[in-house]
Amino acid sequence: MITDPAAFIRANTKILRPPHAPEIALHLADDSVALWKMTEEELGEQGLPPPFWAFAWAGGQALARHVLDHRDLVRGRCVLDVAAGSGIVAIAAMQAGAASARAVDLDPFSQTAVAMNAALNGVAVTAETADALTEPAQEDAILVGDLFYDRDIAARLLAWLQEAARRGRLVLVGDPGRAYLPKEALEKVAEYEVPVSRDLEDREIKRTGVWRLKA
């Protein structure tokens, strides 16, 4: 049983800089399979989802890059990072001048990882363990990196994002073309070639889009 998530993260990750957003330092795993197995062993559970917080996924890297290169998108805004993982997108938003950033994820490890990563980069991010889709977002901008990989999640997420957009929220999605990305509801605003781990992906470079929800 893991009683100290911060100690577990420090012991099983390295401080690395994602290749597509090197301005940001993160506690990341350099061996995805080993960390996945160790997490299952420590928690005494099998069949757990990947430790998403320990990797810089293509969608998150692309969205972080886009925010850093187009700071006016988030400058002075309150930002919500949905399914935040490592917190790369929330951290990028704060570096780009956001007024605040809240990073929400279902995995309790993410809350600890985000707090550690934010401190590593000298920014303030509020990290929470919760399902962000259970209530309307109060923030001005909603950023989603790499979450359209599951059919059920995708359906809930799209409906929630569309409601947020109707209330005037900016919605940006970073995604390398996952199976359930609703392209018909999105407008591509940028595209990047993002280096990723072959442990996690089918190729070393993922062509990844940043998308805006259509009105």
PDB file of C-alpha atoms in Angstrom:
ATOM      1  CA  MET A   1       0.000   0.000   0.000  1.00  0.00           C
ATOM      2  CA  ILE A   2       1.379   3.408  -0.989  1.00  0.00           C
ATOM      3  CA  THR A   3       1.141   5.654   2.055  1.00  0.00           C
ATOM      4  CA  ASP A   4       3.287   8.488   0.697  1.00  0.00           C
ATOM      5  CA  PRO A   5       2.459   9.245  -2.968  1.00  0.00           C
ATOM      6  CA  ALA A   6       5.058  12.015  -3.152  1.00  0.00           C
ATOM      7  CA  ALA A   7       7.818   9.654  -2.038  1.00  0.00           C
ATOM      8  CA  PHE A   8       6.609   7.036  -4.543  1.00  0.00           C
ATOM      9  CA  ILE A   9       6.680   9.599  -7.355  1.00  0.00           C
ATOM     10  CA  ARG A  10      10.150  10.838  -6.428  1.00  0.00           C
ATOM     11  CA  ALA A  11      11.482   7.271  -6.248  1.00  0.00           C
ATOM     12  CA  ASN A  12      10.031   6.107  -9.556  1.00  0.00           C
ATOM     13  CA  THR A  13      10.358   9.094 -11.874  1.00  0.00           C
ATOM     14  CA  LYS A  14      13.015  11.439 -13.148  1.00  0.00           C
ATOM     15  CA  ILE A  15      12.824  15.167 -13.653  1.00  0.00           C
ATOM     16  CA  LEU A  16      12.589  15.488 -17.425  1.00  0.00           C
ATOM     17  CA  ARG A  17      11.570  18.120 -19.947  1.00  0.00           C
ATOM     18  CA  PRO A  18       9.001  17.022 -22.561  1.00  0.00           C
ATOM     19  CA  PRO A  19      10.582  17.455 -25.999  1.00  0.00           C
ATOM     20  CA  HIS A  20       7.750  19.582 -27.382  1.00  0.00           C
ATOM     21  CA  ALA A  21       7.467  21.847 -24.329  1.00  0.00           C
ATOM     22  CA  PRO A  22      10.999  22.018 -22.871  1.00  0.00           C
ATOM     23  CA  GLU A  23      10.106  25.106 -20.872  1.00  0.00           C
ATOM     24  CA  ILE A  24       8.359  22.774 -18.433  1.00  0.00           C
ATOM     25  CA  ALA A  25      10.062  20.295 -16.079  1.00  0.00           C
ATOM     26  CA  LEU A  26       8.046  17.298 -14.904  1.00  0.00           C
ATOM     27  CA  HIS A  27       8.412  14.185 -12.786  1.00  0.00           C
ATOM     28  CA  LEU A  28       8.108  11.572 -15.544  1.00  0.00           C
ATOM     29  CA  ALA A  29       8.666   7.836 -15.849  1.00  0.00           C
ATOM     30  CA  ASP A  30      11.385   6.732 -18.243  1.00  0.00           C
ATOM     31  CA  ASP A  31      10.107   3.132 -18.164  1.00  0.00           C
ATOM     32  CA  SER A  32       6.339   3.055 -18.522  1.00  0.00           C
ATOM     33  CA  VAL A  33       5.874  -0.691 -18.149  1.00  0.00           C
ATOM     34  CA  ALA A  34       7.967  -0.911 -14.989  1.00  0.00           C
ATOM     35  CA  LEU A  35       6.097   1.941 -13.311  1.00  0.00           C
ATOM     36  CA  TRP A  36       2.724   0.498 -14.312  1.00  0.00           C
ATOM     37  CA  LYS A  37       3.609  -2.869 -12.776  1.00  0.00           C
ATOM     38  CA  MET A  38       5.039  -1.275  -9.647  1.00  0.00           C
ATOM     39  CA  THR A  39       1.882   0.802  -9.162  1.00  0.00           C
ATOM     40  CA  GLU A  40      -0.260  -2.334  -9.353  1.00  0.00           C
ATOM     41  CA  GLU A  41       2.011  -4.176  -6.917  1.00  0.00           C
ATOM     42  CA  GLU A  42       2.090  -1.324  -4.418  1.00  0.00           C
ATOM     43  CA  LEU A  43      -1.669  -0.851  -4.522  1.00  0.00           C
ATOM     44  CA  GLY A  44      -2.362  -4.584  -4.536  1.00  0.00           C
ATOM     45  CA  GLU A  45      -4.597  -4.318  -7.600  1.00  0.00           C
ATOM     46  CA  GLN A  46      -4.368  -5.710 -11.117  1.00  0.00           C
ATOM     47  CA  GLY A  47      -5.737  -4.269 -14.333  1.00  0.00           C
ATOM     48  CA  LEU A  48      -5.269  -0.665 -13.280  1.00  0.00           C
ATOM     49  CA  PRO A  49      -5.271   2.005 -15.987  1.00  0.00           C
ATOM     50  CA  PRO A  50      -1.869   3.411 -16.958  1.00  0.00           C
ATOM     51  CA  PRO A  51      -0.370   5.980 -14.593  1.00  0.00           C
ATOM     52  CA  PHE A  52      -1.323   8.823 -16.916  1.00  0.00           C
ATOM     53  CA  TRP A  53       0.265  11.371 -14.568  1.00  0.00           C
ATOM     54  CA  ALA A  54       3.745   9.939 -15.255  1.00  0.00           C
ATOM     55  CA  PHE A  55       3.885  10.611 -19.003  1.00  0.00           C
ATOM     56  CA  ALA A  56       3.830  13.604 -21.326  1.00  0.00           C
ATOM     57  CA  TRP A  57       1.141  12.487 -23.774  1.00  0.00           C
ATOM     58  CA  ALA A  58       1.024  13.891 -27.286  1.00  0.00           C
ATOM     59  CA  GLY A  59      -2.198  15.839 -26.800  1.00  0.00           C
ATOM     60  CA  GLY A  60      -0.967  17.486 -23.625  1.00  0.00           C
ATOM     61  CA  GLN A  61       2.387  18.406 -25.153  1.00  0.00           C
ATOM     62  CA  ALA A  62       0.733  19.937 -28.219  1.00  0.00           C
ATOM     63  CA  LEU A  63      -1.766  21.898 -26.149  1.00  0.00           C
ATOM     64  CA  ALA A  64       0.956  23.136 -23.797  1.00  0.00           C
ATOM     65  CA  ARG A  65       3.046  24.233 -26.792  1.00  0.00           C
ATOM     66  CA  HIS A  66       0.083  26.041 -28.319  1.00  0.00           C
ATOM     67  CA  VAL A  67      -0.704  27.885 -25.105  1.00  0.00           C
ATOM     68  CA  LEU A  68       2.925  28.908 -24.622  1.00  0.00           C
ATOM     69  CA  ASP A  69       3.117  30.173 -28.200  1.00  0.00           C
ATOM     70  CA  HIS A  70      -0.263  31.960 -28.099  1.00  0.00           C
ATOM     71  CA  ARG A  71      -0.323  33.434 -24.631  1.00  0.00           C
ATOM     72  CA  ASP A  72      -3.215  35.750 -25.372  1.00  0.00           C
ATOM     73  CA  LEU A  73      -5.498  32.698 -25.304  1.00  0.00           C
ATOM     74  CA  VAL A  74      -5.136  32.322 -21.535  1.00  0.00           C
ATOM     75  CA  ARG A  75      -3.547  35.556 -20.311  1.00  0.00           C
ATOM     76  CA  GLY A  76      -5.592  36.869 -17.388  1.00  0.00           C
ATOM     77  CA  ARG A  77      -8.069  33.990 -17.591  1.00  0.00           C
ATOM     78  CA  CYS A  78      -9.018  31.354 -15.051  1.00  0.00           C
ATOM     79  CA  VAL A  79      -8.156  27.998 -16.611  1.00  0.00           C
ATOM     80  CA  LEU A  80      -9.430  24.465 -15.986  1.00  0.00           C
ATOM     81  CA  ASP A  81      -7.222  21.533 -17.050  1.00  0.00           C
ATOM     82  CA  VAL A  82      -9.502  18.475 -17.388  1.00  0.00           C
ATOM     83  CA  ALA A  83      -7.997  15.012 -16.759  1.00  0.00           C
ATOM     84  CA  ALA A  84      -4.796  16.843 -16.008  1.00  0.00           C
ATOM     85  CA  GLY A  85      -2.392  13.922 -15.575  1.00  0.00           C
ATOM     86  CA  SER A  86       1.004  15.479 -14.927  1.00  0.00           C
ATOM     87  CA  GLY A  87      -0.441  18.983 -15.038  1.00  0.00           C
ATOM     88  CA  ILE A  88       1.597  20.001 -18.083  1.00  0.00           C
ATOM     89  CA  VAL A  89      -1.260  22.001 -19.606  1.00  0.00           C
ATOM     90  CA  ALA A  90      -2.150  23.836 -16.397  1.00  0.00           C
ATOM     91  CA  ILE A  91       1.517  24.657 -15.817  1.00  0.00           C
ATOM     92  CA  ALA A  92       1.859  25.963 -19.379  1.00  0.00           C
ATOM     93  CA  ALA A  93      -1.209  28.135 -18.835  1.00  0.00           C
ATOM     94  CA  MET A  94       0.294  29.688 -15.708  1.00  0.00           C
ATOM     95  CA  GLN A  95       3.601  30.269 -17.489  1.00  0.00           C
ATOM     96  CA  ALA A  96       1.606  31.979 -20.247  1.00  0.00           C
ATOM     97  CA  GLY A  97       0.020  34.412 -17.802  1.00  0.00           C
ATOM     98  CA  ALA A  98      -3.243  32.807 -16.714  1.00  0.00           C
ATOM     99  CA  ALA A  99      -4.787  34.338 -13.621  1.00  0.00           C
ATOM    100  CA  SER A 100      -5.271  30.885 -12.111  1.00  0.00           C
ATOM    101  CA  ALA A 101      -5.257  27.241 -13.102  1.00  0.00           C
ATOM    102  CA  ARG A 102      -7.135  24.297 -11.628  1.00  0.00           C
ATOM    103  CA  ALA A 103      -6.026  20.780 -12.588  1.00  0.00           C
ATOM    104  CA  VAL A 104      -8.619  18.035 -12.042  1.00  0.00           C
ATOM    105  CA  ASP A 105      -8.110  14.290 -12.485  1.00  0.00           C
ATOM    106  CA  LEU A 106      -9.744  11.106 -11.204  1.00  0.00           C
ATOM    107  CA  ASP A 107      -6.400   9.580 -10.176  1.00  0.00           C
ATOM    108  CA  PRO A 108      -5.278  10.646  -6.680  1.00  0.00           C
ATOM    109  CA  PHE A 109      -1.660  10.308  -7.808  1.00  0.00           C
ATOM    110  CA  SER A 110      -2.285  13.066 -10.327  1.00  0.00           C
ATOM    111  CA  GLN A 111      -3.150  15.516  -7.559  1.00  0.00           C
ATOM    112  CA  THR A 112       0.211  14.863  -5.903  1.00  0.00           C
ATOM    113  CA  ALA A 113       2.108  14.868  -9.196  1.00  0.00           C
ATOM    114  CA  VAL A 114       0.555  18.154 -10.297  1.00  0.00           C
ATOM    115  CA  ALA A 115       1.434  19.796  -6.993  1.00  0.00           C
ATOM    116  CA  MET A 116       5.020  18.563  -7.245  1.00  0.00           C
ATOM    117  CA  ASN A 117       5.349  19.596 -10.883  1.00  0.00           C
ATOM    118  CA  ALA A 118       3.860  23.023 -10.293  1.00  0.00           C
ATOM    119  CA  ALA A 119       6.326  23.630  -7.463  1.00  0.00           C
ATOM    120  CA  LEU A 120       9.141  22.415  -9.710  1.00  0.00           C
ATOM    121  CA  ASN A 121       8.226  25.117 -12.219  1.00  0.00           C
ATOM    122  CA  GLY A 122       7.579  27.856  -9.686  1.00  0.00           C
ATOM    123  CA  VAL A 123       3.886  28.326 -10.491  1.00  0.00           C
ATOM    124  CA  ALA A 124       0.709  27.952  -8.454  1.00  0.00           C
ATOM    125  CA  VAL A 125      -1.791  25.327  -9.653  1.00  0.00           C
ATOM    126  CA  THR A 126      -4.750  24.056  -7.659  1.00  0.00           C
ATOM    127  CA  ALA A 127      -4.842  20.268  -7.998  1.00  0.00           C
ATOM    128  CA  GLU A 128      -7.962  18.233  -7.228  1.00  0.00           C
ATOM    129  CA  THR A 129      -9.011  14.582  -7.339  1.00  0.00           C
ATOM    130  CA  ALA A 130     -12.482  14.673  -8.856  1.00  0.00           C
ATOM    131  CA  ASP A 131     -14.609  14.081 -11.928  1.00  0.00           C
ATOM    132  CA  ALA A 132     -14.655  17.501 -13.564  1.00  0.00           C
ATOM    133  CA  LEU A 133     -17.649  16.567 -15.687  1.00  0.00           C
ATOM    134  CA  THR A 134     -20.099  16.322 -12.790  1.00  0.00           C
ATOM    135  CA  GLU A 135     -20.672  20.081 -12.590  1.00  0.00           C
ATOM    136  CA  PRO A 136     -20.479  23.087 -14.914  1.00  0.00           C
ATOM    137  CA  ALA A 137     -17.047  24.640 -15.206  1.00  0.00           C
ATOM    138  CA  GLN A 138     -16.734  28.068 -13.638  1.00  0.00           C
ATOM    139  CA  GLU A 139     -13.417  28.900 -15.304  1.00  0.00           C
ATOM    140  CA  ASP A 140     -13.087  31.093 -18.413  1.00  0.00           C
ATOM    141  CA  ALA A 141     -11.040  28.584 -20.411  1.00  0.00           C
ATOM    142  CA  ILE A 142     -11.238  24.790 -20.498  1.00  0.00           C
ATOM    143  CA  LEU A 143      -8.217  22.860 -21.768  1.00  0.00           C
ATOM    144  CA  VAL A 144      -8.354  19.121 -22.505  1.00  0.00           C
ATOM    145  CA  GLY A 145      -5.317  17.067 -23.476  1.00  0.00           C
ATOM    146  CA  ASP A 146      -5.673  13.559 -24.919  1.00  0.00           C
ATOM    147  CA  LEU A 147      -8.972  12.444 -23.417  1.00  0.00           C
ATOM    148  CA  PHE A 148     -10.952  11.151 -26.412  1.00  0.00           C
ATOM    149  CA  TYR A 149      -9.553   7.619 -26.229  1.00  0.00           C
ATOM    150  CA  ASP A 150     -12.624   5.998 -24.639  1.00  0.00           C
ATOM    151  CA  ARG A 151     -16.119   5.932 -26.168  1.00  0.00           C
ATOM    152  CA  ASP A 152     -18.070   6.499 -22.966  1.00  0.00           C
ATOM    153  CA  ILE A 153     -15.749   9.228 -21.725  1.00  0.00           C
ATOM    154  CA  ALA A 154     -15.823  10.913 -25.131  1.00  0.00           C
ATOM    155  CA  ALA A 155     -19.628  11.122 -25.218  1.00  0.00           C
ATOM    156  CA  ARG A 156     -19.845  12.636 -21.734  1.00  0.00           C
ATOM    157  CA  LEU A 157     -16.951  14.967 -22.381  1.00  0.00           C
ATOM    158  CA  LEU A 158     -18.300  16.344 -25.646  1.00  0.00           C
ATOM    159  CA  ALA A 159     -21.726  17.106 -24.166  1.00  0.00           C
ATOM    160  CA  TRP A 160     -20.098  18.814 -21.170  1.00  0.00           C
ATOM    161  CA  LEU A 161     -17.768  20.861 -23.361  1.00  0.00           C
ATOM    162  CA  GLN A 162     -20.598  21.932 -25.654  1.00  0.00           C
ATOM    163  CA  GLU A 163     -22.566  23.173 -22.669  1.00  0.00           C
ATOM    164  CA  ALA A 164     -19.511  25.097 -21.476  1.00  0.00           C
ATOM    165  CA  ALA A 165     -19.067  26.643 -24.917  1.00  0.00           C
ATOM    166  CA  ARG A 166     -22.719  27.722 -24.931  1.00  0.00           C
ATOM    167  CA  ARG A 167     -21.959  29.609 -21.734  1.00  0.00           C
ATOM    168  CA  GLY A 168     -19.131  31.449 -23.453  1.00  0.00           C
ATOM    169  CA  ARG A 169     -16.155  29.400 -22.255  1.00  0.00           C
ATOM    170  CA  LEU A 170     -13.120  28.975 -24.468  1.00  0.00           C
ATOM    171  CA  VAL A 171     -12.616  25.246 -25.155  1.00  0.00           C
ATOM    172  CA  LEU A 172      -9.338  23.917 -26.561  1.00  0.00           C
ATOM    173  CA  VAL A 173      -8.496  20.245 -27.105  1.00  0.00           C
ATOM    174  CA  GLY A 174      -5.100  18.700 -27.814  1.00  0.00           C
ATOM    175  CA  ASP A 175      -5.417  15.290 -29.482  1.00  0.00           C
ATOM    176  CA  PRO A 176      -3.386  13.111 -31.880  1.00  0.00           C
ATOM    177  CA  GLY A 177      -6.473  11.583 -33.454  1.00  0.00           C
ATOM    178  CA  ARG A 178      -7.654   9.167 -30.795  1.00  0.00           C
ATOM    179  CA  ALA A 179     -10.422   6.777 -31.745  1.00  0.00           C
ATOM    180  CA  TYR A 180     -13.319   8.856 -30.408  1.00  0.00           C
ATOM    181  CA  LEU A 181     -12.193  12.386 -31.251  1.00  0.00           C
ATOM    182  CA  PRO A 182     -15.389  14.109 -32.511  1.00  0.00           C
ATOM    183  CA  LYS A 183     -13.807  15.950 -35.440  1.00  0.00           C
ATOM    184  CA  GLU A 184     -17.203  17.000 -36.760  1.00  0.00           C
ATOM    185  CA  ALA A 185     -17.708  19.142 -33.659  1.00  0.00           C
ATOM    186  CA  LEU A 186     -14.214  20.621 -33.693  1.00  0.00           C
ATOM    187  CA  GLU A 187     -12.180  23.060 -35.752  1.00  0.00           C
ATOM    188  CA  LYS A 188      -8.425  22.446 -36.018  1.00  0.00           C
ATOM    189  CA  VAL A 189      -6.430  25.579 -35.185  1.00  0.00           C
ATOM    190  CA  ALA A 190      -2.894  24.131 -35.148  1.00  0.00           C
ATOM    191  CA  GLU A 191      -0.963  20.953 -35.810  1.00  0.00           C
ATOM    192  CA  TYR A 192       2.326  19.746 -34.351  1.00  0.00           C
ATOM    193  CA  GLU A 193       4.753  16.868 -34.775  1.00  0.00           C
ATOM    194  CA  VAL A 194       5.159  15.660 -31.192  1.00  0.00           C
ATOM    195  CA  PRO A 195       7.914  13.255 -30.059  1.00  0.00           C
ATOM    196  CA  VAL A 196       6.522  10.524 -27.794  1.00  0.00           C
ATOM    197  CA  SER A 197       7.563   7.260 -26.178  1.00  0.00           C
ATOM    198  CA  ARG A 198       7.271   4.067 -28.231  1.00  0.00           C
ATOM    199  CA  ASP A 199       6.313   2.337 -24.973  1.00  0.00           C
ATOM    200  CA  LEU A 200       3.028   4.208 -25.169  1.00  0.00           C
ATOM    201  CA  GLU A 201       2.395   4.952 -28.824  1.00  0.00           C
ATOM    202  CA  ASP A 202       2.590   3.254 -32.208  1.00  0.00           C
ATOM    203  CA  ARG A 203       5.275   5.617 -33.489  1.00  0.00           C
ATOM    204  CA  GLU A 204       7.930   7.989 -32.173  1.00  0.00           C
ATOM    205  CA  ILE A 205       6.357  11.120 -33.676  1.00  0.00           C
ATOM    206  CA  LYS A 206       2.629  11.756 -33.395  1.00  0.00           C
ATOM    207  CA  ARG A 207       0.986  14.347 -35.620  1.00  0.00           C
ATOM    208  CA  THR A 208      -1.200  16.101 -33.089  1.00  0.00           C
ATOM    209  CA  GLY A 209      -3.874  18.718 -33.522  1.00  0.00           C
ATOM    210  CA  VAL A 210      -5.088  21.502 -31.295  1.00  0.00           C
ATOM    211  CA  TRP A 211      -8.788  21.888 -31.786  1.00  0.00           C
ATOM    212  CA  ARG A 212     -11.369  24.507 -30.864  1.00  0.00           C
ATOM    213  CA  LEU A 213     -14.972  23.565 -30.253  1.00  0.00           C
ATOM    214  CA  LYS A 214     -17.205  24.867 -33.006  1.00  0.00           C
ATOM    215  CA  ALA A 215     -19.857  27.385 -32.051  1.00  0.00           C
TER     216      ALA A 215
END
